[in-house]
């Protein structure tokens, strides 16, 4: 079916012959030919046919044997774009396995971030570091009570300085870089995979459509991949195509003429428009002349006006006719004409949306939806949802807003209520789920539509509540904040409300900065958002979290204290303050604020769990257990509580009970890497080496770059007498994290068992160089040297 649809589209494609010729001939030039172009940028106003041309260029690339990937505005971040590229290559039989594993690890780390609150290095891990290492661990590992792609949030230099002694067995700085700056970790893997794929196909063609929306986060990334060696080498047989409304940024792409082709699209020429009209059966010269005049030869309008099959110029419309009348001239059914106008209000269509937009009675929503889907001005986005072309939708919205303001407001209100009901259903399904609802894509998708329609219905009245939602969106990450800001921007465009335009422009400008965009928007909201005390408290807490992620913990304390002053009855202010104090190693202060939170939310499972976690991380598992038991009683389905219970019981010498708790935690969350590594340790102690290795295999498949997993594997193999394999695992762990002193110490024992005493001593000395306070390693070094009757230097 897809192939037949592609053929029909190609058969109906007219014009753009020069652009097609340039792109086709580019494949005939080898990459080292100075005439070859590595980048084509298609740009022009809405309705000029950019997406149709991109589709045709992609087919040309396929005809040349290229592997093709197409990314559009459905990707809201670099990781999402990379994931889409990987998925499309897999559909063409060229899976990027290492990239898929890296993406799985990224998703796992992000999931852990939302589910686990703040996770500091375990106090029971061998050779636990100083308070400095513990503090660095919280920031350096991205262990925060939110989820998402925290792309660029942490300053890598600050991270490296603060976390240089971090030696957690199950968290590393690499984890932090993956979650907080995913493009730095994922892009080299992507380029390596593309290099391998480039050897199996003559060309790789990557298309980035709707670039005016994705350029804020993709443009710098693509430029760096193409022109610098920051991420590695991009294969020479890769051709990139970007398509958006604006030309490339002249500052960033200065000098690109040497390797890029600029393809500005303008309305059809007279000849091209006539070819399209002839293909639609419109050949009568007076009719053709009128269509050309009214459409301005804009491709989408030429196609739309031709679809009605006008037989004379009067059928096309007179010069005073509105754009909407011209689009619907061929439809005589007044009910369908009214439905087409009503269904312009939503940004996306489905049968339920059609019902909400048109009301009951008349033609069924399914029939109306099918009719709309057949209209030339209705297309689909990447997710398959129907949407009006912006060139057609804009005048329809203006007509409805100006001619029927009450129906405009009522229509948007009804649509907002529909999305509100969808949101409520999702909240019911997700009750008790981890994290804030803004972290869940399905919930977020309906919420932004609800906010858009509330703003359109009553721009001034709805704005304060929408700005309050902006606080929660900014708490998550830059990509989520952009989704919220896009709803505000679209409402500003569609209502022409000046106060919305001001907010839209300022927020979108702030969010162009990947690193500090959400922080800047929160500062705007605090400065002039008109938030009430509860909203300001939430904004201060979110701002504090952003500072926390930047490693500015003392400044974050100030934000959380201001939040508590504004909303003393909000337990989450005390929670955030406690988390920050715990990150600073000030456990008693953390416990004091958790006690305050408990007074305000006595039956909240998260309060009890955080108190238990704090005691556990203080190395006081016997005091942790009562709180963790209480948390489990309040929320028996929380895998995090069960994982912490299992670890606490294991430390207290109750391995069988620990195993039962960890079994239940993993049953609830099969991808819970932390629990898998903990259960492996318990199984190892209970003599179940194969079970331990199975858990570690699963954990490593989910998190291939976590050195702690490899260290645990080394332990299990060493206990089984498989010392050569154990040494290999320890060395893999050290390759991933050279500061992993414990792995160096453990490697020494296997080297000793293999009779390689000089190497064993060298491994212990390296561990001591990394951690001079590693007393166990010093003792083992002295023992081995003493046993070999060597003098200790």
mmCIF file with all atom_site columns, N, CA and C in Angstrom, residues 151-210:
data_model
loop_
_atom_site.group_PDB
_atom_site.id
_atom_site.type_symbol
_atom_site.label_atom_id
_atom_site.label_alt_id
_atom_site.label_comp_id
_atom_site.label_asym_id
_atom_site.label_entity_id
_atom_site.label_seq_id
_atom_site.pdbx_PDB_ins_code
_atom_site.Cartn_x
_atom_site.Cartn_y
_atom_site.Cartn_z
_atom_site.occupancy
_atom_site.B_iso_or_equiv
_atom_site.pdbx_formal_charge
_atom_site.auth_seq_id
_atom_site.auth_comp_id
_atom_site.auth_asym_id
_atom_site.auth_atom_id
_atom_site.pdbx_PDB_model_num
ATOM 1   N N  . UNK A 1 151 ? 19.268 17.707 28.241 1.00 0.00 ? 151 UNK A N  1
ATOM 2   C CA . UNK A 1 151 ? 20.358 17.983 27.314 1.00 0.00 ? 151 UNK A CA 1
ATOM 3   C C  . UNK A 1 151 ? 21.049 19.285 27.647 1.00 0.00 ? 151 UNK A C  1
ATOM 4   N N  . UNK A 1 152 ? 22.349 19.189 27.933 1.00 0.00 ? 152 UNK A N  1
ATOM 5   C CA . UNK A 1 152 ? 23.146 20.387 28.129 1.00 0.00 ? 152 UNK A CA 1
ATOM 6   C C  . UNK A 1 152 ? 22.923 21.102 29.426 1.00 0.00 ? 152 UNK A C  1
ATOM 7   N N  . UNK A 1 153 ? 22.245 20.489 30.405 1.00 0.00 ? 153 UNK A N  1
ATOM 8   C CA . UNK A 1 153 ? 21.914 21.232 31.612 1.00 0.00 ? 153 UNK A CA 1
ATOM 9   C C  . UNK A 1 153 ? 23.113 21.391 32.526 1.00 0.00 ? 153 UNK A C  1
ATOM 10  N N  . UNK A 1 154 ? 24.028 20.429 32.524 1.00 0.00 ? 154 UNK A N  1
ATOM 11  C CA . UNK A 1 154 ? 25.149 20.487 33.446 1.00 0.00 ? 154 UNK A CA 1
ATOM 12  C C  . UNK A 1 154 ? 26.415 20.942 32.722 1.00 0.00 ? 154 UNK A C  1
ATOM 13  N N  . UNK A 1 155 ? 27.133 21.821 33.338 1.00 0.00 ? 155 UNK A N  1
ATOM 14  C CA . UNK A 1 155 ? 28.421 22.279 32.833 1.00 0.00 ? 155 UNK A CA 1
ATOM 15  C C  . UNK A 1 155 ? 29.422 21.143 32.991 1.00 0.00 ? 155 UNK A C  1
ATOM 16  N N  . UNK A 1 156 ? 29.911 20.614 31.883 1.00 0.00 ? 156 UNK A N  1
ATOM 17  C CA . UNK A 1 156 ? 30.780 19.430 31.946 1.00 0.00 ? 156 UNK A CA 1
ATOM 18  C C  . UNK A 1 156 ? 32.063 19.716 32.720 1.00 0.00 ? 156 UNK A C  1
ATOM 19  N N  . UNK A 1 157 ? 32.614 20.923 32.583 1.00 0.00 ? 157 UNK A N  1
ATOM 20  C CA . UNK A 1 157 ? 33.850 21.237 33.309 1.00 0.00 ? 157 UNK A CA 1
ATOM 21  C C  . UNK A 1 157 ? 33.608 21.242 34.811 1.00 0.00 ? 157 UNK A C  1
ATOM 22  N N  . UNK A 1 158 ? 32.504 21.875 35.218 1.00 0.00 ? 158 UNK A N  1
ATOM 23  C CA . UNK A 1 158 ? 32.178 21.887 36.645 1.00 0.00 ? 158 UNK A CA 1
ATOM 24  C C  . UNK A 1 158 ? 31.973 20.466 37.142 1.00 0.00 ? 158 UNK A C  1
ATOM 25  N N  . UNK A 1 159 ? 31.297 19.657 36.310 1.00 0.00 ? 159 UNK A N  1
ATOM 26  C CA . UNK A 1 159 ? 31.040 18.276 36.678 1.00 0.00 ? 159 UNK A CA 1
ATOM 27  C C  . UNK A 1 159 ? 32.338 17.507 36.862 1.00 0.00 ? 159 UNK A C  1
ATOM 28  N N  . UNK A 1 160 ? 33.243 17.699 35.921 1.00 0.00 ? 160 UNK A N  1
ATOM 29  C CA . UNK A 1 160 ? 34.506 16.959 35.988 1.00 0.00 ? 160 UNK A CA 1
ATOM 30  C C  . UNK A 1 160 ? 35.302 17.356 37.224 1.00 0.00 ? 160 UNK A C  1
ATOM 31  N N  . UNK A 1 161 ? 35.313 18.667 37.552 1.00 0.00 ? 161 UNK A N  1
ATOM 32  C CA . UNK A 1 161 ? 36.066 19.104 38.728 1.00 0.00 ? 161 UNK A CA 1
ATOM 33  C C  . UNK A 1 161 ? 35.459 18.547 40.011 1.00 0.00 ? 161 UNK A C  1
ATOM 34  N N  . UNK A 1 162 ? 34.108 18.524 40.052 1.00 0.00 ? 162 UNK A N  1
ATOM 35  C CA . UNK A 1 162 ? 33.481 18.107 41.297 1.00 0.00 ? 162 UNK A CA 1
ATOM 36  C C  . UNK A 1 162 ? 33.430 16.610 41.485 1.00 0.00 ? 162 UNK A C  1
ATOM 37  N N  . UNK A 1 163 ? 33.455 15.858 40.381 1.00 0.00 ? 163 UNK A N  1
ATOM 38  C CA . UNK A 1 163 ? 33.213 14.426 40.482 1.00 0.00 ? 163 UNK A CA 1
ATOM 39  C C  . UNK A 1 163 ? 34.427 13.578 40.171 1.00 0.00 ? 163 UNK A C  1
ATOM 40  N N  . UNK A 1 164 ? 35.610 14.165 40.234 1.00 0.00 ? 164 UNK A N  1
ATOM 41  C CA . UNK A 1 164 ? 36.798 13.421 39.811 1.00 0.00 ? 164 UNK A CA 1
ATOM 42  C C  . UNK A 1 164 ? 37.081 12.241 40.726 1.00 0.00 ? 164 UNK A C  1
ATOM 43  N N  . UNK A 1 165 ? 36.546 12.243 41.937 1.00 0.00 ? 165 UNK A N  1
ATOM 44  C CA . UNK A 1 165 ? 36.813 11.132 42.850 1.00 0.00 ? 165 UNK A CA 1
ATOM 45  C C  . UNK A 1 165 ? 35.627 10.189 42.964 1.00 0.00 ? 165 UNK A C  1
ATOM 46  N N  . UNK A 1 166 ? 34.632 10.435 42.121 1.00 0.00 ? 166 UNK A N  1
ATOM 47  C CA . UNK A 1 166 ? 33.436 9.602  42.197 1.00 0.00 ? 166 UNK A CA 1
ATOM 48  C C  . UNK A 1 166 ? 33.771 8.153  41.832 1.00 0.00 ? 166 UNK A C  1
ATOM 49  N N  . UNK A 1 167 ? 33.404 7.197  42.695 1.00 0.00 ? 167 UNK A N  1
ATOM 50  C CA . UNK A 1 167 ? 33.763 5.805  42.447 1.00 0.00 ? 167 UNK A CA 1
ATOM 51  C C  . UNK A 1 167 ? 32.580 4.875  42.658 1.00 0.00 ? 167 UNK A C  1
ATOM 52  N N  . UNK A 1 168 ? 31.401 5.416  42.521 1.00 0.00 ? 168 UNK A N  1
ATOM 53  C CA . UNK A 1 168 ? 30.239 4.556  42.735 1.00 0.00 ? 168 UNK A CA 1
ATOM 54  C C  . UNK A 1 168 ? 30.295 3.354  41.810 1.00 0.00 ? 168 UNK A C  1
ATOM 55  N N  . UNK A 1 169 ? 29.910 2.221  42.321 1.00 0.00 ? 169 UNK A N  1
ATOM 56  C CA . UNK A 1 169 ? 29.965 1.002  41.526 1.00 0.00 ? 169 UNK A CA 1
ATOM 57  C C  . UNK A 1 169 ? 28.823 0.925  40.528 1.00 0.00 ? 169 UNK A C  1
ATOM 58  N N  . UNK A 1 170 ? 27.830 1.770  40.683 1.00 0.00 ? 170 UNK A N  1
ATOM 59  C CA . UNK A 1 170 ? 26.693 1.644  39.786 1.00 0.00 ? 170 UNK A CA 1
ATOM 60  C C  . UNK A 1 170 ? 26.254 2.978  39.212 1.00 0.00 ? 170 UNK A C  1
ATOM 61  N N  . UNK A 1 171 ? 27.073 4.016  39.347 1.00 0.00 ? 171 UNK A N  1
ATOM 62  C CA . UNK A 1 171 ? 26.828 5.296  38.710 1.00 0.00 ? 171 UNK A CA 1
ATOM 63  C C  . UNK A 1 171 ? 28.170 5.922  38.363 1.00 0.00 ? 171 UNK A C  1
ATOM 64  N N  . UNK A 1 172 ? 28.245 6.577  37.198 1.00 0.00 ? 172 UNK A N  1
ATOM 65  C CA . UNK A 1 172 ? 29.491 7.203  36.777 1.00 0.00 ? 172 UNK A CA 1
ATOM 66  C C  . UNK A 1 172 ? 29.206 8.555  36.149 1.00 0.00 ? 172 UNK A C  1
ATOM 67  N N  . UNK A 1 173 ? 30.286 9.277  35.913 1.00 0.00 ? 173 UNK A N  1
ATOM 68  C CA . UNK A 1 173 ? 30.145 10.538 35.204 1.00 0.00 ? 173 UNK A CA 1
ATOM 69  C C  . UNK A 1 173 ? 29.611 10.303 33.794 1.00 0.00 ? 173 UNK A C  1
ATOM 70  N N  . UNK A 1 174 ? 29.919 9.137  33.218 1.00 0.00 ? 174 UNK A N  1
ATOM 71  C CA . UNK A 1 174 ? 29.422 8.845  31.880 1.00 0.00 ? 174 UNK A CA 1
ATOM 72  C C  . UNK A 1 174 ? 27.899 8.774  31.878 1.00 0.00 ? 174 UNK A C  1
ATOM 73  N N  . UNK A 1 175 ? 27.321 8.224  32.969 1.00 0.00 ? 175 UNK A N  1
ATOM 74  C CA . UNK A 1 175 ? 25.865 8.221  33.088 1.00 0.00 ? 175 UNK A CA 1
ATOM 75  C C  . UNK A 1 175 ? 25.336 9.650  33.067 1.00 0.00 ? 175 UNK A C  1
ATOM 76  N N  . UNK A 1 176 ? 26.012 10.529 33.798 1.00 0.00 ? 176 UNK A N  1
ATOM 77  C CA . UNK A 1 176 ? 25.570 11.920 33.850 1.00 0.00 ? 176 UNK A CA 1
ATOM 78  C C  . UNK A 1 176 ? 25.621 12.543 32.471 1.00 0.00 ? 176 UNK A C  1
ATOM 79  N N  . UNK A 1 177 ? 26.708 12.326 31.764 1.00 0.00 ? 177 UNK A N  1
ATOM 80  C CA . UNK A 1 177 ? 26.832 12.909 30.427 1.00 0.00 ? 177 UNK A CA 1
ATOM 81  C C  . UNK A 1 177 ? 25.740 12.365 29.507 1.00 0.00 ? 177 UNK A C  1
ATOM 82  N N  . UNK A 1 178 ? 25.394 11.091 29.675 1.00 0.00 ? 178 UNK A N  1
ATOM 83  C CA . UNK A 1 178 ? 24.366 10.496 28.829 1.00 0.00 ? 178 UNK A CA 1
ATOM 84  C C  . UNK A 1 178 ? 23.013 11.153 29.061 1.00 0.00 ? 178 UNK A C  1
ATOM 85  N N  . UNK A 1 179 ? 22.638 11.356 30.329 1.00 0.00 ? 179 UNK A N  1
ATOM 86  C CA . UNK A 1 179 ? 21.323 11.901 30.634 1.00 0.00 ? 179 UNK A CA 1
ATOM 87  C C  . UNK A 1 179 ? 21.296 13.416 30.472 1.00 0.00 ? 179 UNK A C  1
ATOM 88  N N  . UNK A 1 180 ? 22.360 14.072 30.913 1.00 0.00 ? 180 UNK A N  1
ATOM 89  C CA . UNK A 1 180 ? 22.356 15.528 30.942 1.00 0.00 ? 180 UNK A CA 1
ATOM 90  C C  . UNK A 1 180 ? 22.820 16.152 29.636 1.00 0.00 ? 180 UNK A C  1
ATOM 91  N N  . UNK A 1 181 ? 23.715 15.496 28.923 1.00 0.00 ? 181 UNK A N  1
ATOM 92  C CA . UNK A 1 181 ? 24.208 16.000 27.642 1.00 0.00 ? 181 UNK A CA 1
ATOM 93  C C  . UNK A 1 181 ? 24.213 14.847 26.641 1.00 0.00 ? 181 UNK A C  1
ATOM 94  N N  . UNK A 1 182 ? 23.032 14.340 26.307 1.00 0.00 ? 182 UNK A N  1
ATOM 95  C CA . UNK A 1 182 ? 22.981 13.089 25.529 1.00 0.00 ? 182 UNK A CA 1
ATOM 96  C C  . UNK A 1 182 ? 23.646 13.195 24.168 1.00 0.00 ? 182 UNK A C  1
ATOM 97  N N  . UNK A 1 183 ? 23.646 14.399 23.566 1.00 0.00 ? 183 UNK A N  1
ATOM 98  C CA . UNK A 1 183 ? 24.249 14.473 22.237 1.00 0.00 ? 183 UNK A CA 1
ATOM 99  C C  . UNK A 1 183 ? 25.737 14.175 22.286 1.00 0.00 ? 183 UNK A C  1
ATOM 100 N N  . UNK A 1 184 ? 26.407 14.457 23.412 1.00 0.00 ? 184 UNK A N  1
ATOM 101 C CA . UNK A 1 184 ? 27.850 14.206 23.511 1.00 0.00 ? 184 UNK A CA 1
ATOM 102 C C  . UNK A 1 184 ? 28.169 12.718 23.578 1.00 0.00 ? 184 UNK A C  1
ATOM 103 N N  . UNK A 1 185 ? 27.213 11.940 24.094 1.00 0.00 ? 185 UNK A N  1
ATOM 104 C CA . UNK A 1 185 ? 27.434 10.501 24.210 1.00 0.00 ? 185 UNK A CA 1
ATOM 105 C C  . UNK A 1 185 ? 26.836 9.758  23.017 1.00 0.00 ? 185 UNK A C  1
ATOM 106 N N  . UNK A 1 186 ? 25.625 10.148 22.620 1.00 0.00 ? 186 UNK A N  1
ATOM 107 C CA . UNK A 1 186 ? 24.944 9.412  21.553 1.00 0.00 ? 186 UNK A CA 1
ATOM 108 C C  . UNK A 1 186 ? 25.533 9.703  20.173 1.00 0.00 ? 186 UNK A C  1
ATOM 109 N N  . UNK A 1 187 ? 25.987 10.942 19.942 1.00 0.00 ? 187 UNK A N  1
ATOM 110 C CA . UNK A 1 187 ? 26.422 11.296 18.583 1.00 0.00 ? 187 UNK A CA 1
ATOM 111 C C  . UNK A 1 187 ? 27.650 10.510 18.136 1.00 0.00 ? 187 UNK A C  1
ATOM 112 N N  . UNK A 1 188 ? 28.686 10.342 18.959 1.00 0.00 ? 188 UNK A N  1
ATOM 113 C CA . UNK A 1 188 ? 29.800 9.502  18.486 1.00 0.00 ? 188 UNK A CA 1
ATOM 114 C C  . UNK A 1 188 ? 29.372 8.084  18.140 1.00 0.00 ? 188 UNK A C  1
ATOM 115 N N  . UNK A 1 189 ? 28.426 7.536  18.911 1.00 0.00 ? 189 UNK A N  1
ATOM 116 C CA . UNK A 1 189 ? 27.925 6.196  18.591 1.00 0.00 ? 189 UNK A CA 1
ATOM 117 C C  . UNK A 1 189 ? 27.189 6.233  17.253 1.00 0.00 ? 189 UNK A C  1
ATOM 118 N N  . UNK A 1 190 ? 26.378 7.268  17.069 1.00 0.00 ? 190 UNK A N  1
ATOM 119 C CA . UNK A 1 190 ? 25.668 7.427  15.801 1.00 0.00 ? 190 UNK A CA 1
ATOM 120 C C  . UNK A 1 190 ? 26.647 7.494  14.626 1.00 0.00 ? 190 UNK A C  1
ATOM 121 N N  . UNK A 1 191 ? 27.693 8.297  14.767 1.00 0.00 ? 191 UNK A N  1
ATOM 122 C CA . UNK A 1 191 ? 28.641 8.445  13.654 1.00 0.00 ? 191 UNK A CA 1
ATOM 123 C C  . UNK A 1 191 ? 29.378 7.139  13.381 1.00 0.00 ? 191 UNK A C  1
ATOM 124 N N  . UNK A 1 192 ? 29.732 6.405  14.431 1.00 0.00 ? 192 UNK A N  1
ATOM 125 C CA . UNK A 1 192 ? 30.371 5.100  14.213 1.00 0.00 ? 192 UNK A CA 1
ATOM 126 C C  . UNK A 1 192 ? 29.441 4.159  13.448 1.00 0.00 ? 192 UNK A C  1
ATOM 127 N N  . UNK A 1 193 ? 28.158 4.169  13.850 1.00 0.00 ? 193 UNK A N  1
ATOM 128 C CA . UNK A 1 193 ? 27.195 3.296  13.178 1.00 0.00 ? 193 UNK A CA 1
ATOM 129 C C  . UNK A 1 193 ? 26.979 3.742  11.721 1.00 0.00 ? 193 UNK A C  1
ATOM 130 N N  . UNK A 1 194 ? 26.915 5.054  11.501 1.00 0.00 ? 194 UNK A N  1
ATOM 131 C CA . UNK A 1 194 ? 26.759 5.540  10.129 1.00 0.00 ? 194 UNK A CA 1
ATOM 132 C C  . UNK A 1 194 ? 27.970 5.157  9.278  1.00 0.00 ? 194 UNK A C  1
ATOM 133 N N  . UNK A 1 195 ? 29.150 5.164  9.894  1.00 0.00 ? 195 UNK A N  1
ATOM 134 C CA . UNK A 1 195 ? 30.353 4.779  9.152  1.00 0.00 ? 195 UNK A CA 1
ATOM 135 C C  . UNK A 1 195 ? 30.252 3.330  8.688  1.00 0.00 ? 195 UNK A C  1
ATOM 136 N N  . UNK A 1 196 ? 29.730 2.450  9.554  1.00 0.00 ? 196 UNK A N  1
ATOM 137 C CA . UNK A 1 196 ? 29.562 1.056  9.152  1.00 0.00 ? 196 UNK A CA 1
ATOM 138 C C  . UNK A 1 196 ? 28.476 0.928  8.093  1.00 0.00 ? 196 UNK A C  1
ATOM 139 N N  . UNK A 1 197 ? 27.367 1.662  8.293  1.00 0.00 ? 197 UNK A N  1
ATOM 140 C CA . UNK A 1 197 ? 26.284 1.609  7.304  1.00 0.00 ? 197 UNK A CA 1
ATOM 141 C C  . UNK A 1 197 ? 26.742 2.151  5.956  1.00 0.00 ? 197 UNK A C  1
ATOM 142 N N  . UNK A 1 198 ? 27.634 3.135  6.006  1.00 0.00 ? 198 UNK A N  1
ATOM 143 C CA . UNK A 1 198 ? 28.120 3.741  4.755  1.00 0.00 ? 198 UNK A CA 1
ATOM 144 C C  . UNK A 1 198 ? 28.884 2.752  3.896  1.00 0.00 ? 198 UNK A C  1
ATOM 145 N N  . UNK A 1 199 ? 29.391 1.700  4.514  1.00 0.00 ? 199 UNK A N  1
ATOM 146 C CA . UNK A 1 199 ? 30.085 0.693  3.742  1.00 0.00 ? 199 UNK A CA 1
ATOM 147 C C  . UNK A 1 199 ? 29.164 -0.314 3.075  1.00 0.00 ? 199 UNK A C  1
ATOM 148 N N  . UNK A 1 200 ? 27.860 -0.258 3.438  1.00 0.00 ? 200 UNK A N  1
ATOM 149 C CA . UNK A 1 200 ? 26.908 -1.227 2.887  1.00 0.00 ? 200 UNK A CA 1
ATOM 150 C C  . UNK A 1 200 ? 25.959 -0.600 1.875  1.00 0.00 ? 200 UNK A C  1
ATOM 151 N N  . UNK A 1 201 ? 25.998 0.717  1.713  1.00 0.00 ? 201 UNK A N  1
ATOM 152 C CA . UNK A 1 201 ? 25.106 1.406  0.774  1.00 0.00 ? 201 UNK A CA 1
ATOM 153 C C  . UNK A 1 201 ? 25.905 2.500  0.081  1.00 0.00 ? 201 UNK A C  1
ATOM 154 N N  . UNK A 1 202 ? 25.570 2.809  -1.173 1.00 0.00 ? 202 UNK A N  1
ATOM 155 C CA . UNK A 1 202 ? 26.337 3.845  -1.872 1.00 0.00 ? 202 UNK A CA 1
ATOM 156 C C  . UNK A 1 202 ? 26.170 5.227  -1.251 1.00 0.00 ? 202 UNK A C  1
ATOM 157 N N  . UNK A 1 203 ? 24.977 5.471  -0.651 1.00 0.00 ? 203 UNK A N  1
ATOM 158 C CA . UNK A 1 203 ? 24.718 6.783  -0.074 1.00 0.00 ? 203 UNK A CA 1
ATOM 159 C C  . UNK A 1 203 ? 23.846 6.626  1.171  1.00 0.00 ? 203 UNK A C  1
ATOM 160 N N  . UNK A 1 204 ? 23.991 7.562  2.096  1.00 0.00 ? 204 UNK A N  1
ATOM 161 C CA . UNK A 1 204 ? 23.071 7.724  3.215  1.00 0.00 ? 204 UNK A CA 1
ATOM 162 C C  . UNK A 1 204 ? 22.452 9.113  3.068  1.00 0.00 ? 204 UNK A C  1
ATOM 163 N N  . UNK A 1 205 ? 21.131 9.201  3.097  1.00 0.00 ? 205 UNK A N  1
ATOM 164 C CA . UNK A 1 205 ? 20.440 10.477 2.909  1.00 0.00 ? 205 UNK A CA 1
ATOM 165 C C  . UNK A 1 205 ? 19.566 10.758 4.126  1.00 0.00 ? 205 UNK A C  1
ATOM 166 N N  . UNK A 1 206 ? 19.846 11.859 4.804  1.00 0.00 ? 206 UNK A N  1
ATOM 167 C CA . UNK A 1 206 ? 19.130 12.229 6.021  1.00 0.00 ? 206 UNK A CA 1
ATOM 168 C C  . UNK A 1 206 ? 18.343 13.508 5.754  1.00 0.00 ? 206 UNK A C  1
ATOM 169 N N  . UNK A 1 207 ? 17.030 13.458 5.954  1.00 0.00 ? 207 UNK A N  1
ATOM 170 C CA . UNK A 1 207 ? 16.143 14.575 5.658  1.00 0.00 ? 207 UNK A CA 1
ATOM 171 C C  . UNK A 1 207 ? 15.575 15.148 6.957  1.00 0.00 ? 207 UNK A C  1
ATOM 172 N N  . UNK A 1 208 ? 15.625 16.463 7.097  1.00 0.00 ? 208 UNK A N  1
ATOM 173 C CA . UNK A 1 208 ? 15.116 17.150 8.288  1.00 0.00 ? 208 UNK A CA 1
ATOM 174 C C  . UNK A 1 208 ? 14.097 18.190 7.830  1.00 0.00 ? 208 UNK A C  1
ATOM 175 N N  . UNK A 1 209 ? 12.813 17.809 7.910  1.00 0.00 ? 209 UNK A N  1
ATOM 176 C CA . UNK A 1 209 ? 11.730 18.666 7.431  1.00 0.00 ? 209 UNK A CA 1
ATOM 177 C C  . UNK A 1 209 ? 11.231 19.556 8.578  1.00 0.00 ? 209 UNK A C  1
ATOM 178 N N  . UNK A 1 210 ? 10.356 20.528 8.239  1.00 0.00 ? 210 UNK A N  1
ATOM 179 C CA . UNK A 1 210 ? 9.844  21.521 9.210  1.00 0.00 ? 210 UNK A CA 1
ATOM 180 C C  . UNK A 1 210 ? 10.993 22.065 10.066 1.00 0.00 ? 210 UNK A C  1
#
